[in-house]
CSV table of C-alpha atoms and ligand atoms in Angstrom, one decimal:
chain,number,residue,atom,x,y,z
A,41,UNK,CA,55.5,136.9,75.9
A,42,UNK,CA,53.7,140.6,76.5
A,43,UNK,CA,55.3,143.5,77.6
A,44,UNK,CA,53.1,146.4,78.8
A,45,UNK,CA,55.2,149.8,80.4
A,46,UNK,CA,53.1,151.9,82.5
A,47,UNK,CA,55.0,155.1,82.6
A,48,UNK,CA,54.4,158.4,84.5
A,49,UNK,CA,54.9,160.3,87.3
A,50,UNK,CA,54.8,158.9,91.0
A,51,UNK,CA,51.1,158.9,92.2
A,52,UNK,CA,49.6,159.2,88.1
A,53,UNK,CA,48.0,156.1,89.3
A,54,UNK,CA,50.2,153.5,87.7
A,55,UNK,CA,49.4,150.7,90.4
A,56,UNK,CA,45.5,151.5,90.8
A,57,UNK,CA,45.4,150.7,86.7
A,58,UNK,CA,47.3,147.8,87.5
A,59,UNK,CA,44.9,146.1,89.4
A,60,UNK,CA,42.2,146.2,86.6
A,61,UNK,CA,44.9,145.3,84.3
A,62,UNK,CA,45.7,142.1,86.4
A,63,UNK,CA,42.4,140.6,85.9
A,64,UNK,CA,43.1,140.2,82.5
A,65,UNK,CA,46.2,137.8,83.1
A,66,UNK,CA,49.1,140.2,83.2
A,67,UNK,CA,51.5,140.1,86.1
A,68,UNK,CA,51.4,143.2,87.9
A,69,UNK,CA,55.4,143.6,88.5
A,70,UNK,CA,55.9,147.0,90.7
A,71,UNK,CA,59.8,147.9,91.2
A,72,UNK,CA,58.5,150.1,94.2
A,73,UNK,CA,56.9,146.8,95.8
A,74,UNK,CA,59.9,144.9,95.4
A,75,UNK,CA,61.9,147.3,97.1
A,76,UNK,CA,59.2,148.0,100.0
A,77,UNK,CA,59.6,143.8,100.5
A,78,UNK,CA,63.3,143.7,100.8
A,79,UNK,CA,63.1,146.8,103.3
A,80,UNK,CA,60.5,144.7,105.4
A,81,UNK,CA,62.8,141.8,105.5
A,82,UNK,CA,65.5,144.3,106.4
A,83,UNK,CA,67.8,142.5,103.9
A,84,UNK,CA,71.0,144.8,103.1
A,85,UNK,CA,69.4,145.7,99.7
A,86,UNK,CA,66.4,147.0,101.6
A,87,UNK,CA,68.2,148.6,104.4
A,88,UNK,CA,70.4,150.4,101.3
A,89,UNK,CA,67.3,151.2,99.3
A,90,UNK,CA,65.4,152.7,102.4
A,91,UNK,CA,67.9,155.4,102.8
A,92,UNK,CA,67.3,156.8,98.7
A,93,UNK,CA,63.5,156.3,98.9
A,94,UNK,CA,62.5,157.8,102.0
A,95,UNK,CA,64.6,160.7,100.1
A,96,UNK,CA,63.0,160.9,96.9
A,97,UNK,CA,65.9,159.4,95.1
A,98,UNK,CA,66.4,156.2,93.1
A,99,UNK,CA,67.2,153.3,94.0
A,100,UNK,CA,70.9,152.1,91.7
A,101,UNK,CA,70.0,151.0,88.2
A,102,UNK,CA,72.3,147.8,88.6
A,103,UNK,CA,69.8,146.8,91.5
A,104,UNK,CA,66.6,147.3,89.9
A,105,UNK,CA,67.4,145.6,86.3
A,106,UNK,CA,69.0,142.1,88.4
A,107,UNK,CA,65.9,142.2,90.5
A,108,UNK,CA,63.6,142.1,87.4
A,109,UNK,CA,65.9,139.8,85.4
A,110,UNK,CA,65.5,137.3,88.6
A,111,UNK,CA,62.0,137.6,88.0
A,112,UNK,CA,61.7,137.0,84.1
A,113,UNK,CA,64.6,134.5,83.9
A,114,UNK,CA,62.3,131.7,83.7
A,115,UNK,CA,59.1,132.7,82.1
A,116,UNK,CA,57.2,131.3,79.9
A,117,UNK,CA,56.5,131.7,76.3
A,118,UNK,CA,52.7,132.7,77.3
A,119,UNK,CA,53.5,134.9,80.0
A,120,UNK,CA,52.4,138.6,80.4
A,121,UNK,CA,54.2,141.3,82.2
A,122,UNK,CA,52.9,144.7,83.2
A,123,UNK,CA,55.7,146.6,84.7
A,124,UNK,CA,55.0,149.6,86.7
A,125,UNK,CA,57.6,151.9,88.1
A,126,UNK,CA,60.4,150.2,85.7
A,127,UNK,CA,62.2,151.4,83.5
A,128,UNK,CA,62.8,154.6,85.0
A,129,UNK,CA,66.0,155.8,84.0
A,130,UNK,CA,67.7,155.4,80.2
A,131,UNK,CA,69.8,153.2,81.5
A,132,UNK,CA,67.3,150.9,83.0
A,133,UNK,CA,65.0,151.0,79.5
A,134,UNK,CA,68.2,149.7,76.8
A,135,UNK,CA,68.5,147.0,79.8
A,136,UNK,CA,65.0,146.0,79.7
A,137,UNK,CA,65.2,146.2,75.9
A,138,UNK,CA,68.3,143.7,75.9
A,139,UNK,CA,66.6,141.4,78.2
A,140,UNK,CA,63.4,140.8,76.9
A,141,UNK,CA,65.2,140.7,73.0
A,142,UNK,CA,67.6,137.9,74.7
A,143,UNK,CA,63.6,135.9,75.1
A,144,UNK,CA,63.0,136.7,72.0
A,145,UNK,CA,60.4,139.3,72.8
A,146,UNK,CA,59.7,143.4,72.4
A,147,UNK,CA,57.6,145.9,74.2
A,148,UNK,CA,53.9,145.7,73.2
A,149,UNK,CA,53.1,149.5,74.3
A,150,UNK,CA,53.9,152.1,76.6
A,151,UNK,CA,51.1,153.3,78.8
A,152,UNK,CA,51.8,156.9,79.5
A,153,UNK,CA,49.9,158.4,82.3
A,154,UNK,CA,49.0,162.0,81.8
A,155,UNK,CA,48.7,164.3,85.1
A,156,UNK,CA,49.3,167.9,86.6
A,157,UNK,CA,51.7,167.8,89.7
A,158,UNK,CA,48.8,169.6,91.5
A,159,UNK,CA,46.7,166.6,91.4
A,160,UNK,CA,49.8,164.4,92.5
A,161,UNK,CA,50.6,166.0,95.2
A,162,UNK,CA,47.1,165.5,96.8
A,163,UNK,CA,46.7,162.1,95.6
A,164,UNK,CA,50.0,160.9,97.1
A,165,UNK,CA,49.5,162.7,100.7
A,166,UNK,CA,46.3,161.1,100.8
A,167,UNK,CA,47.1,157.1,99.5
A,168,UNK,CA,46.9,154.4,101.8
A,169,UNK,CA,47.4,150.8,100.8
A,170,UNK,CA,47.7,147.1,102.1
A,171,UNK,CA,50.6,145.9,103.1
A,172,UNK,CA,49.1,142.3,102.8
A,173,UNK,CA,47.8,142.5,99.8
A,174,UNK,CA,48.6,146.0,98.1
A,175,UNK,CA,45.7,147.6,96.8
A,176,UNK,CA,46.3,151.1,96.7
A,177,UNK,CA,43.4,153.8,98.3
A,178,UNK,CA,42.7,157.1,98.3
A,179,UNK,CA,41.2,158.8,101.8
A,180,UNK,CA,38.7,161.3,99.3
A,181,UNK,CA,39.1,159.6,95.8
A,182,UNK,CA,39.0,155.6,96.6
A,183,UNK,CA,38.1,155.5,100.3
A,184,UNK,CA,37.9,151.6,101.5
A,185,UNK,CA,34.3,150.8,102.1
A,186,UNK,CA,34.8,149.8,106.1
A,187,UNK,CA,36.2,152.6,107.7
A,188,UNK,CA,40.2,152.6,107.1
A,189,UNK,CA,40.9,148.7,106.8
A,190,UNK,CA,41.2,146.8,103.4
A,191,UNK,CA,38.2,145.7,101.4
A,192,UNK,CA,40.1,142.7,100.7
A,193,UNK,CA,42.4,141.6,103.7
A,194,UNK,CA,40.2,143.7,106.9
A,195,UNK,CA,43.8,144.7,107.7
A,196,UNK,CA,44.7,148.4,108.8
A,197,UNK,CA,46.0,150.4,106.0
A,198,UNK,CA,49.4,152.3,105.9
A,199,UNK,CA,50.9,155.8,104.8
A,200,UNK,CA,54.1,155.1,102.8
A,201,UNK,CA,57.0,157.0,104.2
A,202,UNK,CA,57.7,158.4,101.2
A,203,UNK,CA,54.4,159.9,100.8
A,204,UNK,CA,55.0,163.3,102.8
A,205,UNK,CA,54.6,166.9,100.7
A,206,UNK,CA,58.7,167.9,100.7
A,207,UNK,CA,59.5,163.7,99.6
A,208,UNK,CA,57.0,164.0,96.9
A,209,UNK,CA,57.6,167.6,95.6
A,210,UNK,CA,61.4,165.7,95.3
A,211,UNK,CA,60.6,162.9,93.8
A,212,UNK,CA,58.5,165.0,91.1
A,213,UNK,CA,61.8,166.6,90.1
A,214,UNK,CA,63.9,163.4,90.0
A,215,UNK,CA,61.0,162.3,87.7
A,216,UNK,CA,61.7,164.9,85.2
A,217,UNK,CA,65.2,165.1,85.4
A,218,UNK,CA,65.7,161.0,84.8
A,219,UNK,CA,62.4,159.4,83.7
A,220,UNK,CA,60.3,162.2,81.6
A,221,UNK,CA,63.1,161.6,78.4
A,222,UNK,CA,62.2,158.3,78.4
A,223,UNK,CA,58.8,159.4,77.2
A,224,UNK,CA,60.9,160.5,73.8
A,225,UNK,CA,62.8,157.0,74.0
A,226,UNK,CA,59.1,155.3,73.7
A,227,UNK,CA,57.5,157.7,71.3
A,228,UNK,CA,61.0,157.4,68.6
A,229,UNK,CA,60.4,153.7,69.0
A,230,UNK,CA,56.3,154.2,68.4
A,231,UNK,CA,55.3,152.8,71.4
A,232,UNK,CA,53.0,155.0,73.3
A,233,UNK,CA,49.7,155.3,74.4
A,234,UNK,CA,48.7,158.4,76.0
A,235,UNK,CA,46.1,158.4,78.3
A,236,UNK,CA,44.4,161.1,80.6
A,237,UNK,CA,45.1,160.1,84.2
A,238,UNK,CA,43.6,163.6,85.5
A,239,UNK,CA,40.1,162.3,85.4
A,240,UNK,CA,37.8,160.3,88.1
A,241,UNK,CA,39.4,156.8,88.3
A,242,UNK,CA,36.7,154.4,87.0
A,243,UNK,CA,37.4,156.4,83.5
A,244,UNK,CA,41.1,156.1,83.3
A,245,UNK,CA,40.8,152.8,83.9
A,246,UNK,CA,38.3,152.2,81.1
A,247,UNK,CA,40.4,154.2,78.8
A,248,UNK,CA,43.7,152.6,79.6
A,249,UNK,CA,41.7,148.8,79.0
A,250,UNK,CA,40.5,150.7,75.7
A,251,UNK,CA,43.3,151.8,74.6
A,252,UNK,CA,45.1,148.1,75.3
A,253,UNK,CA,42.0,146.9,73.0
A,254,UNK,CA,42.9,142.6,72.8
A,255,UNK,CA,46.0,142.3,74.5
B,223,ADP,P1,51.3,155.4,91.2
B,223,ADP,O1,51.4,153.9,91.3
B,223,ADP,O2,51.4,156.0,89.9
B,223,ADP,O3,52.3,156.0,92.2
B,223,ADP,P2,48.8,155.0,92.6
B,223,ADP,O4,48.0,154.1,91.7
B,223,ADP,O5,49.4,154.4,93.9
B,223,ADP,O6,49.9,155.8,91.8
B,223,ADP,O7,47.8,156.3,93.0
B,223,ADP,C1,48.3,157.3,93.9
B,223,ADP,C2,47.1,157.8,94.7
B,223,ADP,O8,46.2,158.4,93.9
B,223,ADP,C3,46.3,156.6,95.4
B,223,ADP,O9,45.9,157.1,96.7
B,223,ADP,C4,45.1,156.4,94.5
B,223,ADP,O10,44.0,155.9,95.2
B,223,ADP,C5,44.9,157.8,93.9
B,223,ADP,N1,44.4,157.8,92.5
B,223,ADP,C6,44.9,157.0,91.5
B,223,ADP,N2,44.3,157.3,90.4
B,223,ADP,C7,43.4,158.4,90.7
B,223,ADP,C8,42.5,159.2,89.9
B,223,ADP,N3,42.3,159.0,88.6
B,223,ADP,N4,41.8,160.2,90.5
B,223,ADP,C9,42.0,160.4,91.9
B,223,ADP,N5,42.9,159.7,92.6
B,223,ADP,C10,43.6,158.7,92.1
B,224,AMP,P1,57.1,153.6,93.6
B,224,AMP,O1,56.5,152.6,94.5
B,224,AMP,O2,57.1,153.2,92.2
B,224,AMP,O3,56.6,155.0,93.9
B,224,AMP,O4,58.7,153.7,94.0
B,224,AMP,C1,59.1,154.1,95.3
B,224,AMP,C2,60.6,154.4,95.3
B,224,AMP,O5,61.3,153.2,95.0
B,224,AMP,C3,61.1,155.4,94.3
B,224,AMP,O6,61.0,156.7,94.7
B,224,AMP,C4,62.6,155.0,94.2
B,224,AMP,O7,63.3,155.4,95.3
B,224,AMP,C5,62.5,153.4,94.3
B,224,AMP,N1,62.3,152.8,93.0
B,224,AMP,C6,61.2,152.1,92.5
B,224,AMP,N2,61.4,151.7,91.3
B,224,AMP,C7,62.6,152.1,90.9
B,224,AMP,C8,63.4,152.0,89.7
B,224,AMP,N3,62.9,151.4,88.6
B,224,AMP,N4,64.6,152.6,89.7
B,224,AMP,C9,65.1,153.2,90.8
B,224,AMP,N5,64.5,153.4,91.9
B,224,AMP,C10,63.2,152.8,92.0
């Protein structure tokens, strides 16, 4: 089994590397996704977890580590899992630690995504994505190529509720309060790769798939 983090901020661009990162076999497994499905099927997780994340706040670390323990429960010896938006607390990263050592497995790297809050703030205000299939765009920086429906799906895009100016400027400090130490965490244990997300995306993709050399 293959354990790739992609850590950094909201908006860094964790989920547009993903999808480059897919097509190498990894399963792209976003935390914020799984939430955003639950809310859409108005289960009462969902209808709990809307409440925190159109506030900028987390979601219960209890929550998120049984939904990703669901998901790795019965995986393969050959499987490979990119997680994006998880761990984000302490807490949640000596969980994940305990649960993949439990399949006899460890974290390959740490993909830390490097990028000034004045960048985020315009990149997240601006994101659209798929609600069919979730590729992420950007209405300057990764416009879809048919007006404003999905290159993939030809479905209209949507604006995340989340993705207002006061929601993200919140949800930048929440990041540095609870998820920037865990930068420390992955550096003590020798894990990270730091790459420069502040540059156009075709070359932080290349760098990130670079810097992952063969796995
Ligand atoms: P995250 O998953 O880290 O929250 P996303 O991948 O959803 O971030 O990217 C946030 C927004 O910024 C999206 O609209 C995306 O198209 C855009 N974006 C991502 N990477 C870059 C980049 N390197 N330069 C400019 N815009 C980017
Ligand atoms: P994201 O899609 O990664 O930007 O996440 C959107 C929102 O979902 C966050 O602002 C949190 O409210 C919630 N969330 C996603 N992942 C986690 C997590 N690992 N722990 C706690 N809350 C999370």
């Amino acid at each position: 089994m293959k354990v790739v983090v992609l850590l950094g901020p909201p908006g860094a661009g964790k989920g547009t590397v993903a999808e480059v990162l897919v097509d190498k076999g990894f399963k792209h497994i976003s935390t914020g996704d799984l939430l955003r499905e639950q809310i859409r099927l108005e289960t009462p997780l969902g209808i709990e977890a809307k409440k925190l994340m159109d506030a900028g706040q987390f979601v219960r670390d209890d929550v998120v580590v049984g939904m990703i323990r669901d998901l790795m429960k019965d995986s393969g010896a050959d499987a490979k899992f990119l997680f994006d938006g998880f761990p984000r607390t302490l807490v949640q990263a000596e969980k994940l630690d305990e649960l993949i050592g439990s399949l006899g497995a460890t974290i390959e790297h740490v993909v830390q995504l490097e990028c000034p809050a004045e960048s985020i703030v315009e990149r997240l205000i601006g994101r659209r994505t798929c609600e069919k299939c979730g590729s992420v765009y950007h209405v300057t920086f990764n416009p879809p190529s048919n007006g404003d429906v999905c290159d993939v799906e030809g479905c209209a895009l949507t604006q995340r509720a989340d993705d207002t100016e006061e929601t993200v400027r919140k949800r930048l400090e929440v990041y540095a309060e609870r998820t920037a130490p865990l930068i420390t965490y992955y550096e003590v244990a020798g894990l990270i790769l730091k790459i420069n997300a502040d540059q156009p995306i075709v070359d932080v993709r290349a760098d990130v798939v670079k810097a992952l050399g063969k796995v």
